[in-house]
CSV table of C-alpha atoms and ligand atoms in Angstrom, one decimal:
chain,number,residue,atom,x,y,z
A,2,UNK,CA,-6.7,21.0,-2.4
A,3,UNK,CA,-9.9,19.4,-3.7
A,4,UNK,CA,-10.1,18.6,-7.2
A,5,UNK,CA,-13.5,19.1,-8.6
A,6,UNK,CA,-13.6,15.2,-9.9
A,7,UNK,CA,-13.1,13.7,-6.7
A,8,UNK,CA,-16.4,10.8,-6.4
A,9,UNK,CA,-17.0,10.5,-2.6
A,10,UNK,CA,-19.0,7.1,-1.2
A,11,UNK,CA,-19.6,7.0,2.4
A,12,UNK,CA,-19.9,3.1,3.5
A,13,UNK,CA,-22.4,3.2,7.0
A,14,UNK,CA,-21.0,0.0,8.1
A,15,UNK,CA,-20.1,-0.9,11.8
A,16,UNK,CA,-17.3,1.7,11.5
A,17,UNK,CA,-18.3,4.4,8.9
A,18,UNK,CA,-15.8,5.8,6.7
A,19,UNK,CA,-15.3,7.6,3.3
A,20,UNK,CA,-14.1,5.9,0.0
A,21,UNK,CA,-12.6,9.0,-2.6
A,22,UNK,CA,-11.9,8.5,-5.9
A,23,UNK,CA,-10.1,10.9,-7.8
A,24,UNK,CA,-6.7,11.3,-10.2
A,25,UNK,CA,-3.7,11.5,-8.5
A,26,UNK,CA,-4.6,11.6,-5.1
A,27,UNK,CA,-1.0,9.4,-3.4
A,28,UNK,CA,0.6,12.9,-3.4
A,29,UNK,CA,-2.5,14.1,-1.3
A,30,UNK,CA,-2.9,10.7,1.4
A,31,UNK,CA,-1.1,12.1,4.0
A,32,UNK,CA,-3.5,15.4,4.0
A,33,UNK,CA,-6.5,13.1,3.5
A,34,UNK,CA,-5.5,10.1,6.2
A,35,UNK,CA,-4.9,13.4,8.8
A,36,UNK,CA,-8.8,14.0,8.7
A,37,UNK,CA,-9.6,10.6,9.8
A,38,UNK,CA,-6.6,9.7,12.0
A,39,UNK,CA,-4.3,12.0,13.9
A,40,UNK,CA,-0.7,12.3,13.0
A,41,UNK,CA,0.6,9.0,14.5
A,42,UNK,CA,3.1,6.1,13.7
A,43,UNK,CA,1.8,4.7,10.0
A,44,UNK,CA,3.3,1.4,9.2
A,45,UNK,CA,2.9,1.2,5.2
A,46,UNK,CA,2.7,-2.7,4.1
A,47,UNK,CA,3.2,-3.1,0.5
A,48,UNK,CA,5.0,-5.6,-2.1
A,49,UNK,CA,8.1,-5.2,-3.8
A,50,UNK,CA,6.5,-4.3,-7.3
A,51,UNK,CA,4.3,-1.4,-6.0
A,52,UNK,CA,6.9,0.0,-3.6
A,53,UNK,CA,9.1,1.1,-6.7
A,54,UNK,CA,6.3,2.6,-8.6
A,55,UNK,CA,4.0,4.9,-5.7
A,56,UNK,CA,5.8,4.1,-2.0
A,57,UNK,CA,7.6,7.2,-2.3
A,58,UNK,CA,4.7,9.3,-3.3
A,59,UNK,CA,2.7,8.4,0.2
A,60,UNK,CA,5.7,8.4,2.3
A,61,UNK,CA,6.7,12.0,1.4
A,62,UNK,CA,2.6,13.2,1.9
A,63,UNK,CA,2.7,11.0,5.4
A,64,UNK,CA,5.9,12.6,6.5
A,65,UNK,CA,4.6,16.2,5.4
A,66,UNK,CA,1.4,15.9,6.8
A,67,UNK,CA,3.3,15.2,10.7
A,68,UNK,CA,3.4,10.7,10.5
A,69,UNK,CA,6.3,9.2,11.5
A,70,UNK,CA,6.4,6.4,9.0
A,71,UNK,CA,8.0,3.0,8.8
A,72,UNK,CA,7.6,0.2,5.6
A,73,UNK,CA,7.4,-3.2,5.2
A,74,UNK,CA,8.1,-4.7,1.9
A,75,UNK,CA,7.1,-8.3,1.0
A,76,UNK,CA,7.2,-10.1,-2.6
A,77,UNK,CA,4.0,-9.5,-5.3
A,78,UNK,CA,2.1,-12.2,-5.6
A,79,UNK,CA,-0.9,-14.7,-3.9
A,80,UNK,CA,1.7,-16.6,-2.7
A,81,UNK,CA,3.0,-14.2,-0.3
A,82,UNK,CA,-0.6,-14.1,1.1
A,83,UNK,CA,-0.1,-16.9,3.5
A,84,UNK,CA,0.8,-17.4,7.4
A,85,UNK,CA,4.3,-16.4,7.0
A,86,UNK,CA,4.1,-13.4,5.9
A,87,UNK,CA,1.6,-12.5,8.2
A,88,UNK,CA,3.8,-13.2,11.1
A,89,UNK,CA,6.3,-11.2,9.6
A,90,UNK,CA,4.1,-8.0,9.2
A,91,UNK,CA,3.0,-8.6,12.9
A,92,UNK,CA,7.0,-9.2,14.3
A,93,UNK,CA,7.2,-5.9,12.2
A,94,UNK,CA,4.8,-4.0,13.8
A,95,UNK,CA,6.0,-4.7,17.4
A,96,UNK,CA,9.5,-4.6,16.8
A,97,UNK,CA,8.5,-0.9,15.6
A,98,UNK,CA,6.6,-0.6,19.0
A,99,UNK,CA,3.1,0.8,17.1
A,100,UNK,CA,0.5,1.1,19.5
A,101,UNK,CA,-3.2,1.0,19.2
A,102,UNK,CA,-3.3,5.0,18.9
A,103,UNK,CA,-0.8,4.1,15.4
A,104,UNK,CA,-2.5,2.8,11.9
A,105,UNK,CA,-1.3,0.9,9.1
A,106,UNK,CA,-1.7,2.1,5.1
A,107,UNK,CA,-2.2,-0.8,2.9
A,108,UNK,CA,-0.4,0.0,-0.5
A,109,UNK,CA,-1.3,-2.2,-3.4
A,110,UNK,CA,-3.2,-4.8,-4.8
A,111,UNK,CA,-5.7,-7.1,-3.3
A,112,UNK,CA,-3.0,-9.0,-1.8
A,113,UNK,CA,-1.6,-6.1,0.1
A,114,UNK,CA,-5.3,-5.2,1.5
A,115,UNK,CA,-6.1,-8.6,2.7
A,116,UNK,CA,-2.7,-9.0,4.5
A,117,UNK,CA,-2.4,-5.7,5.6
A,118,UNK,CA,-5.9,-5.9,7.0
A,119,UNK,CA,-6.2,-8.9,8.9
A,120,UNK,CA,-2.7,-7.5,10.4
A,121,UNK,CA,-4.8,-4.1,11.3
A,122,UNK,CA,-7.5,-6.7,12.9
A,123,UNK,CA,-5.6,-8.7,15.2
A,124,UNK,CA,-2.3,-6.6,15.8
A,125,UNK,CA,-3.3,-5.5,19.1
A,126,UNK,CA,-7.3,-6.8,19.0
A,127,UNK,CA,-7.2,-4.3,16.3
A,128,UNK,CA,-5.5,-0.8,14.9
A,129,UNK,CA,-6.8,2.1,12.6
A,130,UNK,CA,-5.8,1.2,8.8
A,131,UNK,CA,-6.5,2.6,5.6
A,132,UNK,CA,-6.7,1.2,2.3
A,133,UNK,CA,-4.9,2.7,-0.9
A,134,UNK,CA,-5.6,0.2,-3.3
A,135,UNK,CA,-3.9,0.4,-6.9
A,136,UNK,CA,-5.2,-2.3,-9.3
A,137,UNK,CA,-8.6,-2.2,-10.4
A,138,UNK,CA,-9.8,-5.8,-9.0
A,139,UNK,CA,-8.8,-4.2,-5.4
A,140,UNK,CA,-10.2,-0.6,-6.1
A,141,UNK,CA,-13.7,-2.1,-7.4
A,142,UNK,CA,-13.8,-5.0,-4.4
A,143,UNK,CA,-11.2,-6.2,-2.0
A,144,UNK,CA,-10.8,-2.4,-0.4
A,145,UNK,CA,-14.2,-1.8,0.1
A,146,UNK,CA,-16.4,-3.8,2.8
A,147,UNK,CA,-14.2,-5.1,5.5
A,148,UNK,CA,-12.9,-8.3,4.4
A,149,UNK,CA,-9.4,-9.5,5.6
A,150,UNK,CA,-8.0,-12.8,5.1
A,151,UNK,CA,-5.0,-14.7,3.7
A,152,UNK,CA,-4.4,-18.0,2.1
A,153,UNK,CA,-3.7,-21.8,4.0
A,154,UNK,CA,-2.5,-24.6,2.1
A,155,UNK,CA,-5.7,-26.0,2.0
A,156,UNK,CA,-7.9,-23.4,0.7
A,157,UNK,CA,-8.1,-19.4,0.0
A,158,UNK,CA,-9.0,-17.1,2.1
A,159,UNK,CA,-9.7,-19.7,4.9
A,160,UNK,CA,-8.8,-17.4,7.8
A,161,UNK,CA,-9.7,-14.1,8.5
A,162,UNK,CA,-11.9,-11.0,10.1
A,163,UNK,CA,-14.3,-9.0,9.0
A,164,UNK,CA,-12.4,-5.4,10.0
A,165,UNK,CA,-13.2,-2.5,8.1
A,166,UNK,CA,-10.8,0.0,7.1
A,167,UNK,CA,-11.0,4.1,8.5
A,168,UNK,CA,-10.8,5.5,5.0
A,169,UNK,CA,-10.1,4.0,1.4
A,170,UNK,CA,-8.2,6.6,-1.4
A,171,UNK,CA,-8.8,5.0,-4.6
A,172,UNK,CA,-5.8,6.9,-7.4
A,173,UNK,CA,-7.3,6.0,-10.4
A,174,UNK,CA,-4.1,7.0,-12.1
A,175,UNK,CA,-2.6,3.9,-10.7
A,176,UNK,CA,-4.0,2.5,-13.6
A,177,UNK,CA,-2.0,3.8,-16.0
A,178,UNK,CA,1.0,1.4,-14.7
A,179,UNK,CA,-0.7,-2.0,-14.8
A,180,UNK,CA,0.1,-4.1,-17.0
A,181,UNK,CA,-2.7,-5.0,-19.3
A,182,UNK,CA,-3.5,-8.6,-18.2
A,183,UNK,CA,-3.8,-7.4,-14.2
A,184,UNK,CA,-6.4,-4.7,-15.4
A,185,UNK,CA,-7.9,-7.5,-17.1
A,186,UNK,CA,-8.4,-9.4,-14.0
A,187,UNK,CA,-10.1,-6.5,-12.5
A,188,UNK,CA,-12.5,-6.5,-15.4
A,189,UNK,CA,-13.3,-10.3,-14.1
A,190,UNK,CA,-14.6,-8.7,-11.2
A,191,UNK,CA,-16.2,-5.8,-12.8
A,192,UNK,CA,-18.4,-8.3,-14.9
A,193,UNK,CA,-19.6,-10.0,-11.8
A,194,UNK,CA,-20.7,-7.2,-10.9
A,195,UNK,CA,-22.2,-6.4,-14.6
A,196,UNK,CA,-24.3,-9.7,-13.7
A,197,UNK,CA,-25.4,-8.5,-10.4
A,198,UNK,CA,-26.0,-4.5,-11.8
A,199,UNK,CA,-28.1,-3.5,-14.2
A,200,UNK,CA,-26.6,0.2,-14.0
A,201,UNK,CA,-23.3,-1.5,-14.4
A,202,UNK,CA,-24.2,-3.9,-17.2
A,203,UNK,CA,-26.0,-1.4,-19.1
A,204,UNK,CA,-22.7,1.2,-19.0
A,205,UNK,CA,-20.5,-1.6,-19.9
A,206,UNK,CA,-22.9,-2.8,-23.2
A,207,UNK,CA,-22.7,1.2,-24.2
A,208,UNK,CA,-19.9,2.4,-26.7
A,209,UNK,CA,-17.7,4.2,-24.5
A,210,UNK,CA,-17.1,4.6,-20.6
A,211,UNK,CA,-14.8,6.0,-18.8
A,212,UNK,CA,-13.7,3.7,-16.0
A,213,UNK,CA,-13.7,5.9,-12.8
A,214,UNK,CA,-17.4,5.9,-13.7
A,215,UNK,CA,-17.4,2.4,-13.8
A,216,UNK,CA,-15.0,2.1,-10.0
A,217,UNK,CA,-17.8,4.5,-8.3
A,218,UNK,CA,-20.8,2.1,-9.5
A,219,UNK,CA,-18.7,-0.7,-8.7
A,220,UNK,CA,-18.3,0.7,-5.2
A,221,UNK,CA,-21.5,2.2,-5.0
A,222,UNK,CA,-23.3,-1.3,-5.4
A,223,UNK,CA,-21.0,-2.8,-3.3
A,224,UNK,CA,-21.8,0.3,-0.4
A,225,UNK,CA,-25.6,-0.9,-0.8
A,226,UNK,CA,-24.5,-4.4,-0.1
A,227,UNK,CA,-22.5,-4.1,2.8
A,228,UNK,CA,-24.6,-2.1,4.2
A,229,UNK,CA,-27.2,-4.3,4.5
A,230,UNK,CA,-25.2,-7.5,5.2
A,231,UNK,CA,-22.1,-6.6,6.7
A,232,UNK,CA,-21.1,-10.2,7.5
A,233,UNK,CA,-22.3,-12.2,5.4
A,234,UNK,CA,-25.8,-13.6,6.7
A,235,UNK,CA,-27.7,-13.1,3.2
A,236,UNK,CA,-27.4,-10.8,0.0
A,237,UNK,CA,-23.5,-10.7,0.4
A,238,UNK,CA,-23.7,-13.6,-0.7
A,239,UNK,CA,-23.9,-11.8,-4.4
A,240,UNK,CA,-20.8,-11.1,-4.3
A,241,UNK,CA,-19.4,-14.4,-4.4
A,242,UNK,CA,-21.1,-14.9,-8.0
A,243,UNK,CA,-18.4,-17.2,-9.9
A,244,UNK,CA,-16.3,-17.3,-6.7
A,245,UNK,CA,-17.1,-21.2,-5.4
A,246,UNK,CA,-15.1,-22.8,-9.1
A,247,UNK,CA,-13.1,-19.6,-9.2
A,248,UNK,CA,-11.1,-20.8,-5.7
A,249,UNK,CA,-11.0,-24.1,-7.0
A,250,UNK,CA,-9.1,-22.9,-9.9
A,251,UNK,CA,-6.8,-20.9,-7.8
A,252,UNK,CA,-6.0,-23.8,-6.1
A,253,UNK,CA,-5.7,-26.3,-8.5
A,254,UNK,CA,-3.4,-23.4,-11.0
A,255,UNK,CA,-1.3,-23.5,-7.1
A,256,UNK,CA,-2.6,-19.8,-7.3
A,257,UNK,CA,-0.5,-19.0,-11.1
A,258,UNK,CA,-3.9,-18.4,-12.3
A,259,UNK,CA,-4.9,-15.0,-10.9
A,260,UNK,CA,-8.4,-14.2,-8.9
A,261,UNK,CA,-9.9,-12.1,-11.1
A,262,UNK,CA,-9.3,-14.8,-14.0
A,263,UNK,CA,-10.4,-17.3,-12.3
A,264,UNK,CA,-13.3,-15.5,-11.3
A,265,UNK,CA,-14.0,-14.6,-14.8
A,266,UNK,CA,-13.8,-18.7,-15.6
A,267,UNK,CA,-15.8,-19.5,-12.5
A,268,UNK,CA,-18.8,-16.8,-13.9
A,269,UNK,CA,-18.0,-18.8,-17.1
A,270,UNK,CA,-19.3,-21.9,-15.6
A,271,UNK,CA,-22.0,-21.1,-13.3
A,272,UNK,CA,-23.8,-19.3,-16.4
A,273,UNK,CA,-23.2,-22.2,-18.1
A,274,UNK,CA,-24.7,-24.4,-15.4
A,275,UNK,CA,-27.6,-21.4,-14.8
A,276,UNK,CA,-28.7,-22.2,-18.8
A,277,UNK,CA,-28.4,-25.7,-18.5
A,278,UNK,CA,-30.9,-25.8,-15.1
A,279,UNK,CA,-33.0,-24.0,-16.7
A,280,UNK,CA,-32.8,-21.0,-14.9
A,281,UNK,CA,-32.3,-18.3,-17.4
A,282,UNK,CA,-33.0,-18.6,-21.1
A,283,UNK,CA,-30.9,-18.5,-24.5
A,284,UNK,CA,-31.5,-15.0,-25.5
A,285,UNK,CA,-30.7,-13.5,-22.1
A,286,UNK,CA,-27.2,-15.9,-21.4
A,287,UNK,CA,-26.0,-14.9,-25.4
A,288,UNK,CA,-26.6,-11.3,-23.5
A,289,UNK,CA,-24.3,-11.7,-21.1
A,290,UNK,CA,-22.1,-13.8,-22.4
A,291,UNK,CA,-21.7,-11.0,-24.5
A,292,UNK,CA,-20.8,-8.6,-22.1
A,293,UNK,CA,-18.6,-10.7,-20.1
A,294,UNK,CA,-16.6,-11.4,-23.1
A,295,UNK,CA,-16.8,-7.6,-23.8
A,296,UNK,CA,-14.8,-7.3,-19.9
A,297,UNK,CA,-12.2,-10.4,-20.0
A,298,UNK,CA,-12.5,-11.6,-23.9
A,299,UNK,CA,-12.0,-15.5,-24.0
A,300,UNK,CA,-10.9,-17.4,-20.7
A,301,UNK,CA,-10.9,-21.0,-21.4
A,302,UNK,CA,-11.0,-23.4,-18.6
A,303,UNK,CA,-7.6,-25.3,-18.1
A,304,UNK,CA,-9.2,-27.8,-15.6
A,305,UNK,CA,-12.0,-30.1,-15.7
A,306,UNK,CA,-15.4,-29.6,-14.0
A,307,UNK,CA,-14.5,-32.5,-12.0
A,308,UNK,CA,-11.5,-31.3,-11.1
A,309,UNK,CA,-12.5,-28.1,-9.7
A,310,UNK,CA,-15.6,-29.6,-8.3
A,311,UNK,CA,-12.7,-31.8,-5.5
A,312,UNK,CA,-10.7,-28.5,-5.3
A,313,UNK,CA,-13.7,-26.3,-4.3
A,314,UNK,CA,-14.9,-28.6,-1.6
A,315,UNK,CA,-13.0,-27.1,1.1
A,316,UNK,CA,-14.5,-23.3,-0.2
A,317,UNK,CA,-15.3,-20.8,2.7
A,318,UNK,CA,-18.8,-21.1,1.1
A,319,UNK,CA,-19.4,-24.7,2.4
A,320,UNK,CA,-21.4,-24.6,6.1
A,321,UNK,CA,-21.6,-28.7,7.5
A,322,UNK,CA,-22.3,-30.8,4.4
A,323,UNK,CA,-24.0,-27.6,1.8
A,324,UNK,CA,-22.2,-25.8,-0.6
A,325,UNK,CA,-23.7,-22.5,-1.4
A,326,UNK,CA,-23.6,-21.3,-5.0
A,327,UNK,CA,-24.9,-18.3,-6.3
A,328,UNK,CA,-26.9,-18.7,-10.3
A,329,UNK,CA,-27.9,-16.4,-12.7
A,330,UNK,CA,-31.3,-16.1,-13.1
A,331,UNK,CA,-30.6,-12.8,-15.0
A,332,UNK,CA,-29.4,-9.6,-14.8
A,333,UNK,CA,-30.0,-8.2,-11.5
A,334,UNK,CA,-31.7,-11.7,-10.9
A,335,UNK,CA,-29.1,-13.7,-9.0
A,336,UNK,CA,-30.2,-16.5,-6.4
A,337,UNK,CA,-28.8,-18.9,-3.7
A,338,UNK,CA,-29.0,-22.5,-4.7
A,339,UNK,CA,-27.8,-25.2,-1.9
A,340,UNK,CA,-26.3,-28.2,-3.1
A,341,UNK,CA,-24.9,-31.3,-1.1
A,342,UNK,CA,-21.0,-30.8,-1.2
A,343,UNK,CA,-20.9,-34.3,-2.8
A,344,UNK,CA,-23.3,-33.8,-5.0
A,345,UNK,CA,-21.2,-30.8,-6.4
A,346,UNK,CA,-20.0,-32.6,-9.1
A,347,UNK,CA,-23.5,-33.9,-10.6
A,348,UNK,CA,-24.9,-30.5,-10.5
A,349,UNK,CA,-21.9,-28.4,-12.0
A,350,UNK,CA,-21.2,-29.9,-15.4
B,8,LIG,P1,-2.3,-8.5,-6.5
B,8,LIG,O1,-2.5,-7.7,-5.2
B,8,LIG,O2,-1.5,-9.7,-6.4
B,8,LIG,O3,-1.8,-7.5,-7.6
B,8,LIG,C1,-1.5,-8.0,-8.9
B,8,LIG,C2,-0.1,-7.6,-9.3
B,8,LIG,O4,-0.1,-6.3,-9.7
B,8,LIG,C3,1.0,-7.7,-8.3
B,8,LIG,O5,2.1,-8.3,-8.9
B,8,LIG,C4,1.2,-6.3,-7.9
B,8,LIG,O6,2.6,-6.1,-7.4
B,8,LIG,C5,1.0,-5.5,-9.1
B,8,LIG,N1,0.5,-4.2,-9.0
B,8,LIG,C6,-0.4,-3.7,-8.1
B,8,LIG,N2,-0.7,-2.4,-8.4
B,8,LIG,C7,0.1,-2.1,-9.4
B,8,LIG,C8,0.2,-0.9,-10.2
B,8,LIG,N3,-0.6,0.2,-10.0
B,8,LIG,N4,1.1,-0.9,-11.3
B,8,LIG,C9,1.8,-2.0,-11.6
B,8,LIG,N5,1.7,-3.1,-10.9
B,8,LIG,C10,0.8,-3.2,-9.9
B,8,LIG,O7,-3.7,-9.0,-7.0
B,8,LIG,P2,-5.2,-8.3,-7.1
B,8,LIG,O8,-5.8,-8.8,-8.4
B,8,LIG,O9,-5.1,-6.8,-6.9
B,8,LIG,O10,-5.9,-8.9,-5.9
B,8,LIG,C11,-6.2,-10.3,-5.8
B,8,LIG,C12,-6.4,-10.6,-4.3
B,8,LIG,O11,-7.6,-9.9,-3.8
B,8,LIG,C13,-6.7,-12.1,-4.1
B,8,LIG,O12,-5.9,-12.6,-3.0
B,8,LIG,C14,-8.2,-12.2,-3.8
B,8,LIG,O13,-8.5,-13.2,-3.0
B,8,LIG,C15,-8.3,-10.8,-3.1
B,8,LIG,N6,-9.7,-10.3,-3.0
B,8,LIG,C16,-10.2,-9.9,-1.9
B,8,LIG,C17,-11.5,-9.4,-1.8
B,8,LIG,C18,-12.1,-8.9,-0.5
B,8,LIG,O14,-13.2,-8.6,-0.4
B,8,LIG,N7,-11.3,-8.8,0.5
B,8,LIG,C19,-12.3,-9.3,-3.0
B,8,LIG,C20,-11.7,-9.7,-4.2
B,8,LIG,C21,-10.4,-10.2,-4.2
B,9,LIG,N1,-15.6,-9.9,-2.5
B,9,LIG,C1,-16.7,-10.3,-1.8
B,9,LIG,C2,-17.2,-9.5,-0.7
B,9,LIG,O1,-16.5,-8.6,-0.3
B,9,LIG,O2,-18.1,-9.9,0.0
């Protein structure tokens, strides 16, 4: 049954698939993923923490709706994101004999979606999977747009595939059980996207919104991007505002610190850095500083510019000897600048 809040955004990507948002929509996947994939094997990958709280929920819809389901359970955390566990999801999958005809369900945060996904890409040159993502950083971003990746101990994210999933359900009661500092790193995200969004920054400087408006825009402006540059050639880009010092944090914090924090630092610093170029004035920064604090409140910076500077060197972002960073000229007004990877350091201060 349809409820009549349910926000629908089709994504017209290399594969074209729906992204619903709605209340209370776990105890409705299985009737939903049926419409896009036919009953099948469904491998649900998910982490410890989220398993208690909504595994149950899907399961019970898969199995009603005709899936024969299996589940594989790994520890929370950006930690878990790495080679191991990868190998582990894949051992599972064979071991469980899914085919190509089969799909996986990604349940959980951003972690779960990257994993899960690059597993969906390369288990057999690629499977069906769909995204059911439950924190707000990984309903606004990580869910939507196709990219899969997980950690090496040199860098985040550093391999990967650009695979996007068959559908994405986005629960928005999911909320209601995150603890407040996780919806907080969500809200780092959300005010990169305030930067990059005038719709956005406009809802978030009113007095009151309610945030499934605020996931549909999110998505919405992440739809136009994607559509336009799927991988990554040009205004993609965008959405690594704050990202290049954000994965240097994560890496010097031995990923403690949390993406969406250290995103919310790294938008910090290249504002910061946009002021100090010259690139945006006074009035308009104190603007946006203002909404940014009104997302994340106060997020000082633990490490030195210097510090992150060495970390970020090995960033995705980097092509031969160029770093690519992304400065605020204002809002809606965000523009490539290309700066020699050892000359990071004199340019970010
Ligand atoms: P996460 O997946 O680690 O989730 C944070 C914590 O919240 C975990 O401990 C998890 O168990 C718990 N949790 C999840 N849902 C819950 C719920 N509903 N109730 C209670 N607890 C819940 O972290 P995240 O912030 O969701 O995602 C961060 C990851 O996303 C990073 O690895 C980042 O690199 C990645 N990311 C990817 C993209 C992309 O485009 N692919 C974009 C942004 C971020
Ligand atoms: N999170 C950045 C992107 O999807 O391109």
């Amino acid at each position: 049954m349809k409820t009549d809040t349910a926000k629908r955004v089709r994504v017209c990507a290399s594969k074209s698939y729906d992204v619903i948002i709605d209340s209370a929509i776990l105890s409705r996947s299985g009737e939903l993923i049926k419409e896009v994939v036919k009953p099948c094997k469904v491998a649900v990958i998910t982490d410890d923490t989220v398993d208690k709280i909504y595994s149950k929920t899907v399961v019970d819809s898969l199995k009603k709706n005709g899936f024969g389901v299996v589940k594989f359970v790994f520890q929370h955390g950006e930690s878990s994101k790495n080679l191991d566990t990868y190998g582990k999801i894949l051992s599972f999958l064979a071991e469980n004999k899914l085919t190509r005809t089969d799909a996986l369900v990604a349940l959980g945060g951003g972690v779960v979606g990257d994993m899960a996904g690059f597993a969906a890409a390369t288990y057999l040159r690629g499977i069906k999977y769909i995204q059911i993502p439950t924190t707000l950083l990984s309903q606004i971003d990580s869910s939507v747009g196709g990219k899969t990746a997980i950690d090496l101990p040199e860098g985040k994210n550093l391999v990967g595939a650009f695979c996007q999933p068959n559908l994405v359900l986005i629960d928005v009661c999911t909320l209601d059980s995150l603890p407040n500092e996780i919806y907080i790193d969500g809200m780092g995200e959300m005010a990169k996207y305030a930067v990059l969004d005038q719709n956005i920054f406009d809802v978030i400087s009113g007095d009151k919104y309610q945030i499934k408006d605020l996931i549909y825009l999110a998505v919405d402006y992440k739809r136009r991007v994607v559509e336009k540059d799927e991988f990554e050639g040009g205004i993609r880009k965008l959405l690594n505002l704050g990202h290049t010092p954000a994965h240097g944090i994560e890496k010097l914090s031995e990923y403690t610190l949390s993406h969406g924090r250290a995103v919310a630092i790294g938008l910090d610093i290249i504002l910061d850095n946009s002021y100090s170029h010259g690139y945006i004035d006074k009035t308009n920064l104190e603007k946006i500083n203002a909404v940014v604090k009104k997302c994340v409140g106060e997020n000082p910076c633990p490490f030195s510019i210097e510090d992150i500077c060495d970390a970020a060197q090995n960033d995705k972002k980097r092509s031969g000897d160029t770093i690519t960073l992304m400065m605020v000229y204002g809002v809606g007004d965000v523009r490539e600048v290309k700066v020699k990877a050892d000359e990071l350091k004199g340019y970010l201060k």
